[in-house]
Every structure is written in C-alpha cells, then in structure tokens.
Short mmCIF file of C-alpha atoms in Angstrom, two decimals:
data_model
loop_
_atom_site.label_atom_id
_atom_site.label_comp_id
_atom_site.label_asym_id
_atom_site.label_seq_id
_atom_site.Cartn_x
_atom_site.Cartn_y
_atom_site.Cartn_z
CA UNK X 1 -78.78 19.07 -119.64
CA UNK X 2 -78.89 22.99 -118.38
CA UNK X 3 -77.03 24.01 -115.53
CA UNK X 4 -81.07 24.70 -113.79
CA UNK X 5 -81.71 21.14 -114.20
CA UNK X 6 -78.77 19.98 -113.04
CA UNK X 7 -78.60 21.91 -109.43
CA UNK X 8 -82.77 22.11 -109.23
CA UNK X 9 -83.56 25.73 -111.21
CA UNK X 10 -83.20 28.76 -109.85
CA UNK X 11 -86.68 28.73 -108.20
CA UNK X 12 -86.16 30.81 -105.14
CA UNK X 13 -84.37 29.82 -101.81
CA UNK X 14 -84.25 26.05 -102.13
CA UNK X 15 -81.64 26.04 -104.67
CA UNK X 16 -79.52 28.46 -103.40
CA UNK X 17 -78.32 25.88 -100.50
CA UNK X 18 -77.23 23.69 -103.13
CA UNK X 19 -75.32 26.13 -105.29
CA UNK X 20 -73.75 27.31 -102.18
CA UNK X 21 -72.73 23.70 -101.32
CA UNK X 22 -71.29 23.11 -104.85
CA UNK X 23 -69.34 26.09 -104.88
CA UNK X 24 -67.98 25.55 -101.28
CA UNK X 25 -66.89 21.65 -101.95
CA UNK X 26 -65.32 23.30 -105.55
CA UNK X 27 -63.47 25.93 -103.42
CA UNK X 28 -62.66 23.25 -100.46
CA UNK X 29 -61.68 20.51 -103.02
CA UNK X 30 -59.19 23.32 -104.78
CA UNK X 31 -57.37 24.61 -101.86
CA UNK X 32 -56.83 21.32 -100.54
CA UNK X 33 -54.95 20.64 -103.79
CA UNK X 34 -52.98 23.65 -103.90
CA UNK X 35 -51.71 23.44 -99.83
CA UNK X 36 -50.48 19.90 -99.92
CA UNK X 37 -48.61 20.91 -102.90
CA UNK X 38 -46.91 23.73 -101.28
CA UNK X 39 -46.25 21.69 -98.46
CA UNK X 40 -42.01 21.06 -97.77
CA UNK X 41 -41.11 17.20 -97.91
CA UNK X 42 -41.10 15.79 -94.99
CA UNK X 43 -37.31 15.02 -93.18
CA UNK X 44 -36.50 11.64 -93.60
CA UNK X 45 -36.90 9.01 -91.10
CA UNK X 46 -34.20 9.44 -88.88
CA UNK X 47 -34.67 12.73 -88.72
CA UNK X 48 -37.50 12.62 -87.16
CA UNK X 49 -37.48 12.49 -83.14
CA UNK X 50 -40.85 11.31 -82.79
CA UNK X 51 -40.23 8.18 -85.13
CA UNK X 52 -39.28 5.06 -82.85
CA UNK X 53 -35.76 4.32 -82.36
CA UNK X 54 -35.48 1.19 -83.93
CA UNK X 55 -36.93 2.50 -87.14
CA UNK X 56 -34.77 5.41 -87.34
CA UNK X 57 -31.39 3.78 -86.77
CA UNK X 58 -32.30 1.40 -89.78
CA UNK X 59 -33.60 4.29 -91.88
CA UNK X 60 -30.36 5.72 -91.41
CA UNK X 61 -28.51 2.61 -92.02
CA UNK X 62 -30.13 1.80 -95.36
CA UNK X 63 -29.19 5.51 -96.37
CA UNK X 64 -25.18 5.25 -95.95
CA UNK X 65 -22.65 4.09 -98.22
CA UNK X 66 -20.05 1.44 -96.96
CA UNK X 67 -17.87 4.53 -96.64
CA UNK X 68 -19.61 6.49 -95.04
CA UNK X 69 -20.26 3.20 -92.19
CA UNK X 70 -16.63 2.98 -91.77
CA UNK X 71 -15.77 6.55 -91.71
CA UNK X 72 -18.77 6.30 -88.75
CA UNK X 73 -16.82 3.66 -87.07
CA UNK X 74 -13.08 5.40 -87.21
CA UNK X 75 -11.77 7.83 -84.47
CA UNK X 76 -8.80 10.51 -85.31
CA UNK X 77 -6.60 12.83 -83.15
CA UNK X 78 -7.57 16.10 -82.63
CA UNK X 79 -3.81 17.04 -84.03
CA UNK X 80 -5.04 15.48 -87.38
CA UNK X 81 -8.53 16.36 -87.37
CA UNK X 82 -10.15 19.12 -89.65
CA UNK X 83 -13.53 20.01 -91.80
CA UNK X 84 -12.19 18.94 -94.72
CA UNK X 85 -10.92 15.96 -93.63
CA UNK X 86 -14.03 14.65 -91.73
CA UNK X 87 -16.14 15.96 -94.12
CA UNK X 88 -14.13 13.70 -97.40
CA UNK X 89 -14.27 10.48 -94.57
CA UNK X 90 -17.07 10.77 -92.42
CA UNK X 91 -14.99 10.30 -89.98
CA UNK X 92 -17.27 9.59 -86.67
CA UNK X 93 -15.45 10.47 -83.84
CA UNK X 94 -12.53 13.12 -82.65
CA UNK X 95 -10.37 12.70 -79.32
CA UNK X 96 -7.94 15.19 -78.09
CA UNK X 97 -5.97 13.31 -75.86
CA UNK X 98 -2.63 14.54 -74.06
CA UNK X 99 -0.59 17.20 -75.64
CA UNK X 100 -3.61 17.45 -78.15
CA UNK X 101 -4.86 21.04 -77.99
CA UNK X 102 -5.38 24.01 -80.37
CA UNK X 103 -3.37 26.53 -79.62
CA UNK X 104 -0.63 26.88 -76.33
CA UNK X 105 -2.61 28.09 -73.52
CA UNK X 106 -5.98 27.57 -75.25
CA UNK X 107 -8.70 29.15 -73.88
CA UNK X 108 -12.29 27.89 -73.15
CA UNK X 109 -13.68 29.60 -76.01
CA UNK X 110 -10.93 28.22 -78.34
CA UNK X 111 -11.42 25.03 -77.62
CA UNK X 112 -15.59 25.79 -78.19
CA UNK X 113 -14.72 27.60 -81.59
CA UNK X 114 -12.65 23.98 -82.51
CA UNK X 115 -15.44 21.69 -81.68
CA UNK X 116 -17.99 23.69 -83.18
CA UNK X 117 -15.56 24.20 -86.63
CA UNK X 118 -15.38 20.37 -86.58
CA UNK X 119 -19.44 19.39 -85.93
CA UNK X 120 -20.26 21.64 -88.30
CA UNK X 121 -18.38 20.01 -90.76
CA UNK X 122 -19.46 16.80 -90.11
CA UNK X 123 -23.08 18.26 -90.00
CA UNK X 124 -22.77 19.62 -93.81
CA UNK X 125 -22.15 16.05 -95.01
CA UNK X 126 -24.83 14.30 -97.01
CA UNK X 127 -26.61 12.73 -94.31
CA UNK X 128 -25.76 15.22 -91.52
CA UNK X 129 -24.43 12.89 -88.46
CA UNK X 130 -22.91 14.61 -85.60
CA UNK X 131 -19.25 13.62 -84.56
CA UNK X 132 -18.68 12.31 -80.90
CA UNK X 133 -16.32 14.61 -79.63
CA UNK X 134 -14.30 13.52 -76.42
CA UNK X 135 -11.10 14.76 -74.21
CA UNK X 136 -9.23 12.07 -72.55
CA UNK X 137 -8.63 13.65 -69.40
CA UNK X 138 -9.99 11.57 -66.27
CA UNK X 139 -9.25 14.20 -63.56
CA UNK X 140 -9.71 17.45 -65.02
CA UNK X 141 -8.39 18.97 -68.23
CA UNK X 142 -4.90 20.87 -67.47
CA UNK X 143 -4.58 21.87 -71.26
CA UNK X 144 -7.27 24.01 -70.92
CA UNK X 145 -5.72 27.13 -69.58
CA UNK X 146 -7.09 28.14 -66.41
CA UNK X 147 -9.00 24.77 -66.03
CA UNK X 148 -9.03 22.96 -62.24
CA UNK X 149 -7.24 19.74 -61.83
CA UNK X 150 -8.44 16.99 -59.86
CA UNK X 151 -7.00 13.76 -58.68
CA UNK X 152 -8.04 10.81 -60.49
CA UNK X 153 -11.29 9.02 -59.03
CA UNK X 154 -9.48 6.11 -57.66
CA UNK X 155 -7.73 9.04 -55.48
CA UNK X 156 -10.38 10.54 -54.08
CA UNK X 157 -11.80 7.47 -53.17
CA UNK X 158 -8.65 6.63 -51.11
CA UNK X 159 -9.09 9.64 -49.39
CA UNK X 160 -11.59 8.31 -47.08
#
C-alpha cells in the first residue's frame, strides 16, 4: 500500500483535510507525550492542602518510621533544644518555659531568629513536619526584654 492510497491520493482539496488531520493528531499525540514527561512529581499526599484531612494524616502516618512517631510525640526544653538535635530525633515539640531564654535580655528578634533556626531544622528532615513551638508564660512573657506583663487571667477576672 502507497502512502496516496492510504490517506485518499493527492487529488486536489479533499485530501488535504485529511493529511492535515493526520499530521495534527501526530503533532498533538507527540507533545502530549513529551509535557507529561517533563511534568515534576506530584507532592505526596499530605502535602497536599486540598487532599481531605483524614487521608493526609494517614498518608503521613504510613510514611514515618517508629522513630520518627516518637520523636513526634516527645517535647524538650528550649535550654536543650538545637537543629541538630531535633533534626537526629524528630523531636516534635520545643517549650521555653521559665528561665528558658536565648540570650540575657533577649530581644524580640532573637527570640524570632531561635524559633526560626529550630523549624527550619525540623523542616529539612525527611518528611518535613513543623515543630510546635510554645512559651509557658500565662500572663505575658517577662523574659522577653521589653515585653508587657499582665496578671494572670484568673486576676483580671477578680477585678470586677
């Protein structure tokens, strides 16, 4: 079989709308090919914020190690916290509680330029999870220098 029989002949317009449809399918069919190869994996399950809850907490959970499930479940001092360390136990959570601060008359900033050293760290590790960072400081944090102090709660609702 010749390439005229095959698409019709070359017998004026009629066959050109077929030639032209062959070689735009070809073209279509080609590129298609080539663009969902370039295309970057997609992020993985829990990654994605559109993906129901549900499905992305046990996408995540089918991903980690024991280790890595306690490390999520352990809290350290601020005093003994650093990248290394949270990055080598996957350690979940950091709490500066009293007396627990990063330099003598810390400012603002410092204290920013800790907690963002620290998630960093934990956001390097193989699975990326974000620490939970808290101060234990009910009224007000006085070892932040500068900072306002308040009375507790219960306080100012005795005020009344």
């Amino acid at each position: 079989m010749n390439f005229q029989a095959a698409f019709g002949g070359f017998n004026g317009v009629s066959s050109s709308p077929s030639l032209l449809l062959f070689f735009f399918l070809l073209l279509s069919s080609s590129s298609l090919i080539i663009t969902t190869e370039a295309q970057p994996s997609p992020l993985p399950l829990y990654k994605d914020p559109k993906a129901p809850l549900e499905e992305r907490v046990a996408d995540l959970l089918s991903r980690m190690t024991l280790a890595e499930k306690i490390g999520q479940m352990t809290q350290i001092d601020r005093s003994t916290a650093n990248p290394e360390l949270l990055m080598r136990l996957n350690i979940g959570s950091v709490l500066s509680g009293g007396g627990s601060i990063p330099a003598p008359k810390a400012s603002p900033a410092m204290w920013a330029d800790m907690i963002d050293g620290l998630q960093n760290a934990a956001l390097a590790t193989r699975l990326g999870i974000p620490i939970i960072y808290g101060i234990d400081a009910v009224h007000g944090h006085n070892n932040v220098y500068g900072a306002t102090i308040f009375p507790h709660n219960i306080g100012l609702g005795a005020t009344r």
